[in-house]
Structures are given as C-alpha cells and as structure tokens.
GROMACS .gro file of C-alpha atoms in nm:
model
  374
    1UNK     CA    1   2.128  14.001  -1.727
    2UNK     CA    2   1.864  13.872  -1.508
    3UNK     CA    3   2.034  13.570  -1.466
    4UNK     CA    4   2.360  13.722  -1.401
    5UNK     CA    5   2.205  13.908  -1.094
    6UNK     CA    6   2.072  13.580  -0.961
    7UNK     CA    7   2.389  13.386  -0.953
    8UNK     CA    8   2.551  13.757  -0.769
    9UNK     CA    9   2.301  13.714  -0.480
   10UNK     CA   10   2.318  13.320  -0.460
   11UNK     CA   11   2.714  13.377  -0.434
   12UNK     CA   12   2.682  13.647  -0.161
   13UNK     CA   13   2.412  13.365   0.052
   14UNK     CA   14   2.683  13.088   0.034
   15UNK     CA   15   2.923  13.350   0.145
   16UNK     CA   16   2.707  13.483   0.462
   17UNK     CA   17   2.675  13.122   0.526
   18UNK     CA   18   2.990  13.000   0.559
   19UNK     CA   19   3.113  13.343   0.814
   20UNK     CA   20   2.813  13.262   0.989
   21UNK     CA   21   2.927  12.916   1.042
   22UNK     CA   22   3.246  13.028   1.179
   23UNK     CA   23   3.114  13.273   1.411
   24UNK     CA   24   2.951  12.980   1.553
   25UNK     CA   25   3.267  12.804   1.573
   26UNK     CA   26   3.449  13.087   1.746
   27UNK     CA   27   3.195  13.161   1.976
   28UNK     CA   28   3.175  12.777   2.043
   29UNK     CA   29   3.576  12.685   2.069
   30UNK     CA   30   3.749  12.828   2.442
   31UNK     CA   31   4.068  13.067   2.368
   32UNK     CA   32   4.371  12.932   2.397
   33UNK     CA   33   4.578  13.052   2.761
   34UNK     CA   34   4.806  13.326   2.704
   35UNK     CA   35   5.179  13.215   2.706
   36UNK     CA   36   5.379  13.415   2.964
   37UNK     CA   37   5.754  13.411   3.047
   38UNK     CA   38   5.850  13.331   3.358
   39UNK     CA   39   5.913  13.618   3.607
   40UNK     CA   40   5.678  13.842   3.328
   41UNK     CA   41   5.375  13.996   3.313
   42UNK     CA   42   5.235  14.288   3.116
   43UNK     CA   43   5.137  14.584   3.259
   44UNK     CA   44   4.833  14.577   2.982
   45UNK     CA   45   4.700  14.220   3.173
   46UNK     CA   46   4.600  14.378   3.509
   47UNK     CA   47   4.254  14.575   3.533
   48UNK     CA   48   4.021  14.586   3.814
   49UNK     CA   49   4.000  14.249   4.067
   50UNK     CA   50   4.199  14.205   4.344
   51UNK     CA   51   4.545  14.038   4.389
   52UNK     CA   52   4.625  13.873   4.708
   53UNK     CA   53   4.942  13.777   4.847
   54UNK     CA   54   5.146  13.944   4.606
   55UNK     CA   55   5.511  13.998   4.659
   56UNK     CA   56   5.825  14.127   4.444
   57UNK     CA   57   6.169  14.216   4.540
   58UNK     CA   58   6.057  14.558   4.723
   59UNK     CA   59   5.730  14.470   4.801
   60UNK     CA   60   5.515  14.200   5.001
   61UNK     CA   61   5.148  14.232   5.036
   62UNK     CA   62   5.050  14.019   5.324
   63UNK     CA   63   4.738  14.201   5.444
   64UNK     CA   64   4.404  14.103   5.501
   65UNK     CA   65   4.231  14.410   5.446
   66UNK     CA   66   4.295  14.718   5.270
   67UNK     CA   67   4.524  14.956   5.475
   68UNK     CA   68   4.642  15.187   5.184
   69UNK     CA   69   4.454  15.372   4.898
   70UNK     CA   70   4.666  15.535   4.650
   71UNK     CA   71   4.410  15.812   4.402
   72UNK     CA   72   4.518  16.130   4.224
   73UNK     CA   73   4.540  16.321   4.541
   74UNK     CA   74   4.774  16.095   4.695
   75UNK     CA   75   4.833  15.793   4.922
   76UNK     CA   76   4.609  15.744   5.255
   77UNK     CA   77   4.753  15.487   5.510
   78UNK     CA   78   4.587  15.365   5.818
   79UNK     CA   79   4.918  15.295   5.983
   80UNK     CA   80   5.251  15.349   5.878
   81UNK     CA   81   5.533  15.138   6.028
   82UNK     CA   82   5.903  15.266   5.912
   83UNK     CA   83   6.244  15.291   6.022
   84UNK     CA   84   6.360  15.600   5.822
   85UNK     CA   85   6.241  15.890   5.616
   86UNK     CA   86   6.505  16.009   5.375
   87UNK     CA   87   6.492  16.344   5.200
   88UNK     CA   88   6.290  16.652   5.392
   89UNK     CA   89   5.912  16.613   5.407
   90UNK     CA   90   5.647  16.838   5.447
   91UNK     CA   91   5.348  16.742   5.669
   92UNK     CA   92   5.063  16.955   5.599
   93UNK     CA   93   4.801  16.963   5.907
   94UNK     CA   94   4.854  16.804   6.289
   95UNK     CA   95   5.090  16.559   6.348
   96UNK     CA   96   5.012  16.313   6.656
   97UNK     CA   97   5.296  16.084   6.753
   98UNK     CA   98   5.228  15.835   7.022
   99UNK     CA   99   5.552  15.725   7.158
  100UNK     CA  100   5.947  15.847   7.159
  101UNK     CA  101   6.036  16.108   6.938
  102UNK     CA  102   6.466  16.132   6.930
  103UNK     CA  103   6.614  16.373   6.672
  104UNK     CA  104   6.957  16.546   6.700
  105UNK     CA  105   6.820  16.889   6.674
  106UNK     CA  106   6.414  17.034   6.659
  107UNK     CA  107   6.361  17.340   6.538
  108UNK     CA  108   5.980  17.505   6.594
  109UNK     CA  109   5.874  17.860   6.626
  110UNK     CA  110   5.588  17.800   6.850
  111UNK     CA  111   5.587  17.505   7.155
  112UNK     CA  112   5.330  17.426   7.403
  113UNK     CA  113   5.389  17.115   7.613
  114UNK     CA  114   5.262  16.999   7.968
  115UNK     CA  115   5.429  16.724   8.023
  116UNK     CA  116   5.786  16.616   8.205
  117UNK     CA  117   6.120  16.657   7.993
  118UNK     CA  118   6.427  16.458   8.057
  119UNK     CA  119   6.749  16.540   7.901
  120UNK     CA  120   7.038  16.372   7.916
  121UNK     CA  121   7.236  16.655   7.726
  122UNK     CA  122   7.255  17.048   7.833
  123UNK     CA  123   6.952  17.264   7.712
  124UNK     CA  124   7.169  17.512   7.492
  125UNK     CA  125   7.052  17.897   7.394
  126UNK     CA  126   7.263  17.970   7.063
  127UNK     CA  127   7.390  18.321   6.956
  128UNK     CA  128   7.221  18.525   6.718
  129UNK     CA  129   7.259  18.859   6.559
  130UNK     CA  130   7.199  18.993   6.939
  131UNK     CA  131   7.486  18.774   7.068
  132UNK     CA  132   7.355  18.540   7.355
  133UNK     CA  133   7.202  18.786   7.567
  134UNK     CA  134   6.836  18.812   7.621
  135UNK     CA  135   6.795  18.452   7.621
  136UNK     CA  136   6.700  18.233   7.834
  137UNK     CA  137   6.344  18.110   8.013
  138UNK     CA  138   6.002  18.336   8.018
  139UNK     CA  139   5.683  18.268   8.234
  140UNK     CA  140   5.370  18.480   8.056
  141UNK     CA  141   5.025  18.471   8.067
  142UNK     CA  142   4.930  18.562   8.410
  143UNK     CA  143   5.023  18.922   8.487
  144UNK     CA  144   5.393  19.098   8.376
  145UNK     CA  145   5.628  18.845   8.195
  146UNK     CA  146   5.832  18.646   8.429
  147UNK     CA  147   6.208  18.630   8.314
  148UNK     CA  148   6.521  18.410   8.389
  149UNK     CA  149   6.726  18.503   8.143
  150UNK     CA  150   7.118  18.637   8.037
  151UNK     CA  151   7.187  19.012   8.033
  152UNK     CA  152   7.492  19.233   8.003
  153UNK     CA  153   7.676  19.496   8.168
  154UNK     CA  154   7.831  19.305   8.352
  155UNK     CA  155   7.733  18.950   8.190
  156UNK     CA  156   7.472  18.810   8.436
  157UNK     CA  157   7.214  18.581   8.519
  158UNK     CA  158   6.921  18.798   8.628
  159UNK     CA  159   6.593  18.688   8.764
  160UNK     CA  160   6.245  18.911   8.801
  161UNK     CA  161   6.104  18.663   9.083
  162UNK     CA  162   6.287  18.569   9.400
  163UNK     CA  163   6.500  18.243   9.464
  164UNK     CA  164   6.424  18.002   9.676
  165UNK     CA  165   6.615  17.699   9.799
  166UNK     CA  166   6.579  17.398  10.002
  167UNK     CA  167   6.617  17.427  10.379
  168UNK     CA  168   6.985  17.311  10.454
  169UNK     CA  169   7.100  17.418  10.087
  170UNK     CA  170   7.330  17.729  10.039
  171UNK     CA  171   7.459  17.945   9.738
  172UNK     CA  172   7.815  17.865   9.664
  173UNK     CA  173   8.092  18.003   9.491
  174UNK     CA  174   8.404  17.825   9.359
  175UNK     CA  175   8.254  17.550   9.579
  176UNK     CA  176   8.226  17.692   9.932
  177UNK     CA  177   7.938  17.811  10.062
  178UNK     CA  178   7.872  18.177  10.093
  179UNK     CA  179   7.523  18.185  10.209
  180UNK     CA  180   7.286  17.965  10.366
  181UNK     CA  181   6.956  17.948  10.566
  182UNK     CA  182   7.146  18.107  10.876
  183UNK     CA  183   7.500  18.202  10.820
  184UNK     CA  184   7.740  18.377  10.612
  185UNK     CA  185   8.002  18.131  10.484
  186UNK     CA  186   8.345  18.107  10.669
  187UNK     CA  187   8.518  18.295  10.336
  188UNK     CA  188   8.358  18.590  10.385
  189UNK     CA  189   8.612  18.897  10.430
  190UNK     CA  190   8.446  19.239  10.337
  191UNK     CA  191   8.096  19.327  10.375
  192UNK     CA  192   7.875  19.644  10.422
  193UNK     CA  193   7.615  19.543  10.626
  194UNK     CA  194   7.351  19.800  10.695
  195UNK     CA  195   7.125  19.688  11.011
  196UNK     CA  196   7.204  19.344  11.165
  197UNK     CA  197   7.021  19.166  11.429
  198UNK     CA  198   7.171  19.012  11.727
  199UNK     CA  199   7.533  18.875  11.715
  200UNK     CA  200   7.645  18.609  11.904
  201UNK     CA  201   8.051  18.510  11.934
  202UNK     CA  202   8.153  18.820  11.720
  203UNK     CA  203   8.458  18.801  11.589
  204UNK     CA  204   8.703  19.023  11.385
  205UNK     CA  205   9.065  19.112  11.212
  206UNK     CA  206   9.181  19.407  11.180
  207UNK     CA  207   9.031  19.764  11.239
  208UNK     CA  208   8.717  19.764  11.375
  209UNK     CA  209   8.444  20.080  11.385
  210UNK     CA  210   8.099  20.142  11.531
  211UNK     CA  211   7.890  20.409  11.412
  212UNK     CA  212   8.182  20.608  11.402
  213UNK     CA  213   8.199  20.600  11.756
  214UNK     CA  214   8.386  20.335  11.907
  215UNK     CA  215   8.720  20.288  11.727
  216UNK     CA  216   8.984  19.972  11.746
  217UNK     CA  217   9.321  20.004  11.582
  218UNK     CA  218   9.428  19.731  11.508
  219UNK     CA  219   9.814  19.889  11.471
  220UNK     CA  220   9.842  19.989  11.836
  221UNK     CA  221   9.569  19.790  11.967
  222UNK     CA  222   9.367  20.031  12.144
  223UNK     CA  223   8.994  20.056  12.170
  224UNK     CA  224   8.845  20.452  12.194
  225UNK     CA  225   8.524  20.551  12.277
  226UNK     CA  226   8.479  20.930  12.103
  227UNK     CA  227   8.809  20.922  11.978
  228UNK     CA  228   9.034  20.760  11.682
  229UNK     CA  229   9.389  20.798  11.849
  230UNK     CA  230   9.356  20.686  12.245
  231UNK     CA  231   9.610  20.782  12.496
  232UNK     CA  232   9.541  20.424  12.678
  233UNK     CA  233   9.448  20.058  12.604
  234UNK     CA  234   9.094  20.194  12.663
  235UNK     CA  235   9.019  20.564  12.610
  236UNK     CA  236   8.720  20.698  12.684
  237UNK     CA  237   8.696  21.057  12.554
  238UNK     CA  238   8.451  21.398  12.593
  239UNK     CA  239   8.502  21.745  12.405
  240UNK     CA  240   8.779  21.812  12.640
  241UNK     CA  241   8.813  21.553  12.901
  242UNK     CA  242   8.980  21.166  12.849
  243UNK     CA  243   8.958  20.886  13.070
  244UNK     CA  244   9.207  20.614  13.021
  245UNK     CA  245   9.275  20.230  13.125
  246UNK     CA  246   9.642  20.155  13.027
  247UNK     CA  247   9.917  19.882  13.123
  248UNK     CA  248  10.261  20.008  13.131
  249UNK     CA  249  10.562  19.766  13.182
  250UNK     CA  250  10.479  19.621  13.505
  251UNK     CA  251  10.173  19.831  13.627
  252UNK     CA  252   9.855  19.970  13.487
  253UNK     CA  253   9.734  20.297  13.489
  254UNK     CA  254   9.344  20.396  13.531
  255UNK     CA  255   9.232  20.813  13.530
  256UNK     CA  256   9.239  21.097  13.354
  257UNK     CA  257   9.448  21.152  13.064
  258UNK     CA  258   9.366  21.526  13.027
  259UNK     CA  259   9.367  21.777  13.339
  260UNK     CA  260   9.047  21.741  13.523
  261UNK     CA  261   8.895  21.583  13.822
  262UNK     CA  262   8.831  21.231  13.865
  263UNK     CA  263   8.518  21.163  14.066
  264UNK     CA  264   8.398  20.819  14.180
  265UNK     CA  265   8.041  20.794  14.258
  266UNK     CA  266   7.785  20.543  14.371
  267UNK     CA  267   7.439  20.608  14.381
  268UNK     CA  268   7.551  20.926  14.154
  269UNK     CA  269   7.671  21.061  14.476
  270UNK     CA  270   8.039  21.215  14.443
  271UNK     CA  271   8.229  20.934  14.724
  272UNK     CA  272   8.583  20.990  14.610
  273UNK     CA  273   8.704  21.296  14.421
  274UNK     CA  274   9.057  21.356  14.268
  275UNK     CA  275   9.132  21.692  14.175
  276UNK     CA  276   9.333  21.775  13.921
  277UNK     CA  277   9.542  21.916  14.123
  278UNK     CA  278   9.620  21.609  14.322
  279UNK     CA  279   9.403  21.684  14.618
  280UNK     CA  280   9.184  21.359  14.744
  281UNK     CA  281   8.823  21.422  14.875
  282UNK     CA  282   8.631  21.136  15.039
  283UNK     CA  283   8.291  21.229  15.048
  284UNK     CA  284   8.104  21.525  14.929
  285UNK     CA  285   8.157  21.878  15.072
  286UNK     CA  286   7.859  22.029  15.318
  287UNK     CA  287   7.810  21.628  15.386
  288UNK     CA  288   7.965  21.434  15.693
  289UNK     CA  289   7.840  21.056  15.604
  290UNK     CA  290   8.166  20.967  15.435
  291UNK     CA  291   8.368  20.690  15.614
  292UNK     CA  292   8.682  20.577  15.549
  293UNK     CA  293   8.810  20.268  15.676
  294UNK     CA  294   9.138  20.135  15.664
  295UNK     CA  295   9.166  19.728  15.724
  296UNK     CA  296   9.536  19.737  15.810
  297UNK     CA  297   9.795  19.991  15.819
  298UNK     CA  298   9.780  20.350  15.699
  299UNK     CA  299  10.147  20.543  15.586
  300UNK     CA  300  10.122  20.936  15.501
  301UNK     CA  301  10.443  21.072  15.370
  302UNK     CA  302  10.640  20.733  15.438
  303UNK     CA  303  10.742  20.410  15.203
  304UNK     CA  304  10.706  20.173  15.515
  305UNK     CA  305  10.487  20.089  15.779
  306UNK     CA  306  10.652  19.927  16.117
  307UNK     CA  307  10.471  19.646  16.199
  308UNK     CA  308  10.407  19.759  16.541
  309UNK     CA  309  10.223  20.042  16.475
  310UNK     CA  310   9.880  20.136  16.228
  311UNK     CA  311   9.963  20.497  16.116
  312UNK     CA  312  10.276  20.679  16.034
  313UNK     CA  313  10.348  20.989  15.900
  314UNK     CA  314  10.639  21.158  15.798
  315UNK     CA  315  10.551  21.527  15.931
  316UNK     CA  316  10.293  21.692  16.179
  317UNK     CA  317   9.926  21.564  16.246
  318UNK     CA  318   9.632  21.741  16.381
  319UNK     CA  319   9.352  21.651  16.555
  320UNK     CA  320   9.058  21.885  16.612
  321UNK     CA  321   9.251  22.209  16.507
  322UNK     CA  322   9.560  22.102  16.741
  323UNK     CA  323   9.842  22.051  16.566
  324UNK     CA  324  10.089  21.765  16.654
  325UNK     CA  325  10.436  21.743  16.578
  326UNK     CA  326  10.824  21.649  16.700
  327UNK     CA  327  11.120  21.811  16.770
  328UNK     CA  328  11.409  21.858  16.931
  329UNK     CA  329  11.317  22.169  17.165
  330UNK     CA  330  11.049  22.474  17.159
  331UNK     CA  331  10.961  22.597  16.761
  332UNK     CA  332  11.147  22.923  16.712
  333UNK     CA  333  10.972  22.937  16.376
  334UNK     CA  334  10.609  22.931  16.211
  335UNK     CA  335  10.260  22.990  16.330
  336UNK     CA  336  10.128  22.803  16.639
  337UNK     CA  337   9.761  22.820  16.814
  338UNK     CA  338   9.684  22.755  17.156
  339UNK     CA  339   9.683  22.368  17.255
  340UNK     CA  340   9.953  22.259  16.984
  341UNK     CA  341  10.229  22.026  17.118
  342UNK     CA  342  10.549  21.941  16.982
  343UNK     CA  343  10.708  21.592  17.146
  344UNK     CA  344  11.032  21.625  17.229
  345UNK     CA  345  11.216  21.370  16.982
  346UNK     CA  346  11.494  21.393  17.201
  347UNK     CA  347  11.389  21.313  17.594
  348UNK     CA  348  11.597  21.203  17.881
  349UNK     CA  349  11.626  21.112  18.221
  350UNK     CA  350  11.496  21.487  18.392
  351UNK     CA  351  11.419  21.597  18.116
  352UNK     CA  352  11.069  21.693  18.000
  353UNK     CA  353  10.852  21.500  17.763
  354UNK     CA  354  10.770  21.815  17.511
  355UNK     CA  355  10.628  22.159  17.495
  356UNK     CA  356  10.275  22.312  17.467
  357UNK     CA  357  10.157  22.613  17.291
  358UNK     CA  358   9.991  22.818  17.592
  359UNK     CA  359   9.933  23.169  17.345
  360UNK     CA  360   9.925  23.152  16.992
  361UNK     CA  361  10.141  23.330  16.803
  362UNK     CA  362  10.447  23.316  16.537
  363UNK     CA  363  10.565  23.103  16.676
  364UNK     CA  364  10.366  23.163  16.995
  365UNK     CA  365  10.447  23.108  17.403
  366UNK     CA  366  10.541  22.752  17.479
  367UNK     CA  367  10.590  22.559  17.809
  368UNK     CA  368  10.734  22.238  17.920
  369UNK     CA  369  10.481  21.967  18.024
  370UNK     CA  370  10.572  21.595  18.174
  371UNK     CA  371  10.907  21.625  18.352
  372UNK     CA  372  11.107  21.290  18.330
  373UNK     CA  373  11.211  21.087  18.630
  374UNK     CA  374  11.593  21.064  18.680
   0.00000   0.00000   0.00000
C-alpha cells in the first residue's frame, strides 16, 4: 500500500513538472499577430488608446486635438462646421450665431434686436382668427403704447403719433400730390376749410360764399353783398334798401335798385343827393359851400348844346327870385312877381325887345321895355 502511495505522488511531481515547463515556454515564446481581412476589423479589438488619422467612407479624422467628446449625456463640439440640418431639432439653452442667418420663414414668440434689418422681400402681417386687423408695428416701454397698425370701419392705416416727412416731400394719392409743406395739390376740388390764413391769387369755379354774406352765382354771374339773388352785376343790399352796379346792352347802370335816396359823400358830408323822387341836391341843406362847376357846356331840358353858347334850357330861368322866360307877347296866364321879364321871341324893326312885370299878380301888370330902331 505504502508503496502504491509513493509511486501516486512521484507521478503527480513528473506531472507538475512538465506544465511547469510549458508555462515557461509560453511565457517565453511571443504570440503569433492576429490575421485580419482586409478592409476588417472587430469591434472587440479597439479599447482605450488613441487612433489618429482615421478615415472611412463617412468619416475622416484629420484633427490635431480633440474637438468632440461623445459620453452618455451626449456629444460636445467646440465648433461645428455644416451645410445642412435635416429633420427638426431642438436646441435647449441660448443660441449665438455669428454671421448670416437666411431661412424662408422664422417663427418666435418673443424678439428683441438692436441692430439694422434689410429685406429684400415685403415684411408681411398674416390673418388670424381676428382677420388682419390689429396688426401691424407697436412702440412700448416708455409711457402709453405707441401704435401703427391696421383697423376697421372703414379699413385704415391709423397712427397714435404724428407724421412727419421730409421738407420738399408731399402725401400723394393715385400719384399726384395732395399735400405738401406749403400747398394743397392742384386736384383738389371740395374742401371745408375752417380758418385759413392769408390767400394770395385766389381762385375759384363755380358758386362762391363768404360767411354767408357775400354771395357769387355762378348761373347769372352776379356777386351780392347781404343778398343771394342781386338785381345788378354787383348788389349791395340793407333790410330794405339795394345798391346796384349793372351793365345793360350798351350802358351801365350804378344806384339804387329799391326806392330811396342816393347820397354821395366825401368827408361823410352829404355833396350830392338823389332823391328818390328824382330831385338832385348839390350840397347839404342850411350849408352854402357847395360848388358846382361845369368845364364845358351845360343843357337843361334840351338833347343839344349849340356850340356858340354854354347853357341852354328848354323853358324859363330865374335868377335871384326873377323869373326869365320868352314869348311871343305879354303872359295872359300864370303867376308873375315884380321884376320878371319875358323876351319877346318874336322882335322887329319898332318893335320892343320884351315886357316887364311892374305889379305882381296872376298874371300881373306888364310893360314894354327896349323899343327897336326902324
């Protein structure tokens, strides 16, 4: 048995021998390289180091230093250099963009920019469940809102601030200008203009009223003053009185439409006064500074003037209460005073040049005066 036990452990010696032998040998002999395929590797062969100018069909790794770190949360990149994002991302945080941003449409509920904006298409306010009204650009911030936006009733552009334009610049419609920096524009028709200032070359077509006061229509071209239907080219009208200034054919016409006296004055002192009966008054009663003075010839009662003489009259004269007159021999009719003479109209050789009132009477005493040589 003993022996049996012996030759057991010498067997298991030999045994730890000869694997310790060829531990030695493995440990001693370098593996063989691993046989790849070409274009292959396994997944399994890459852990930890760093691989340097890699590059596959959709990817070339040319960088120096890292620039991108891919961990469970996701992928940091210094700088990212692309031509298109596909899909819809979702950027969680601030965004910086230094450079051109071009997109066909932006959409943001909130902007705040201080910078210039050029556009080379319209800046368009779409419809919403409120139509298009409402819309348009809003100044806040420093006191009430400031508004430039679209309303309705009628559809307009309204404005809470004033408008101002450019010296030389007007507001046009249709393309003519209606109002600029000093004048209404040439297509102007109808207007109600309240207080104007001072008007210079004034002109207008058609009727024409001021302050209800002076009147021009335009239909029988008259102008009144007080009145809306003038008797004359220029009427000039009171409660009860009218003064006209006509032209008639030929002539013209100047006075008193209705029935009252027309006084000329100078100095507001009555000079010439036509009654309305006809009667002419130079100067003022109770006065004797009025003088009349006739540069030529003077007819009363006659069409024609001889050129040989400066007064004519077709009937009797007087001068200082004597009464002058003509005939053919002594009155037989009508009222004579003392003093009147009636030349005889009808004198010849003997004969006597006329008669003299020597008592008044009707028609008085009369005697011959200035006997006629044969």
């Amino acid at each position: 048995m003993a022996e049996h036990i012996n030759d057991t452990v010498n067997q298991i010696r030999i045994g730890l021998a000869q694997v310790a032998d060829a531990l030695e040998v493995v440990a001693t002999t370098p593996a063989p390289a691993p046989e790849f395929l070409n274009n292959e590797i396994s997944g399994d062969k890459v852990h930890g180091g760093v691989i340097s100018s890699f590059e596959s069909v959709g990817i070339k790794d040319s960088a120096s230093q890292r620039v991108m770190h891919v961990n469970n949360n996701g992928v940091s990149i210094n700088n990212l250099v692309t031509s298109h994002i596909s899909s819809s991302p979702t950027i969680d945080g601030d965004l910086n963009v230094n450079g051109l941003i071009t997109a066909q449409r932006l959409h943001v509920d909130e902007i705040t920019a201080d910078v210039r904006n050029e556009r080379s298409t319209p800046l368009e306010f779409v419809a919403d469940d409120n139509g298009i009204y409402g819309k348009g650009l809003q100044w806040r911030g420093q006191g009430p809102t400031k508004q430039f936006i679209y309303r309705a009733n009628p559809d307009r552009l309204y404005s809470t601030e004033s408008i101002d334009v450019q010296a030389g610049a007007g507001y046009l419609i249709d393309n003519n200008v209606v109002l600029s920096g000093n004048e209404l524009g040439s297509s102007i028709r109808t207007s109600s203009l309240v207080t104007v200032g001072t008007l210079q070359d004034l002109r207008t077509n058609g009727n024409l009223t001021i302050d209800d006061f002076i009147i021009y229509d335009s239909d029988s071209q008259r102008l009144g003053f007080g009145t809306d239907a003038p008797n004359g080219s220029i009427s000039v009208t009171s409660l009860e009185s009218e003064f006209v200034i006509d032209v008639e054919g030929e002539s013209t016409k100047i006075g008193n439409w209705t029935t009252d006296d027309l006084i000329i004055v100078t100095d507001n002192t009555t000079r010439i006064a036509v009654r309305a009966n006809g009667k002419v008054e130079f100067g003022r009663s109770g006065r004797s500074d009025a003088q009349v003075s006739v540069h030529g010839k003077l007819g009363v009662g006659v069409n024609n003037v001889s050129n040989d003489v400066s007064i004519a009259t077709s009937s009797a004269i007087q001068i200082a209460g004597k009464k002058i007159s003509t005939g053919s021999a002594i009155p037989t009719s009508g009222t004579f005073r003392q003093g009147d003479i009636v030349y005889n109209d009808n004198a010849v050789a003997t004969g006597y040049v006329g008669w003299v009132c020597v008592r008044e009477g009707t028609p008085g005493e009369w005697k011959s005066f200035g006997q006629i040589s044969s």
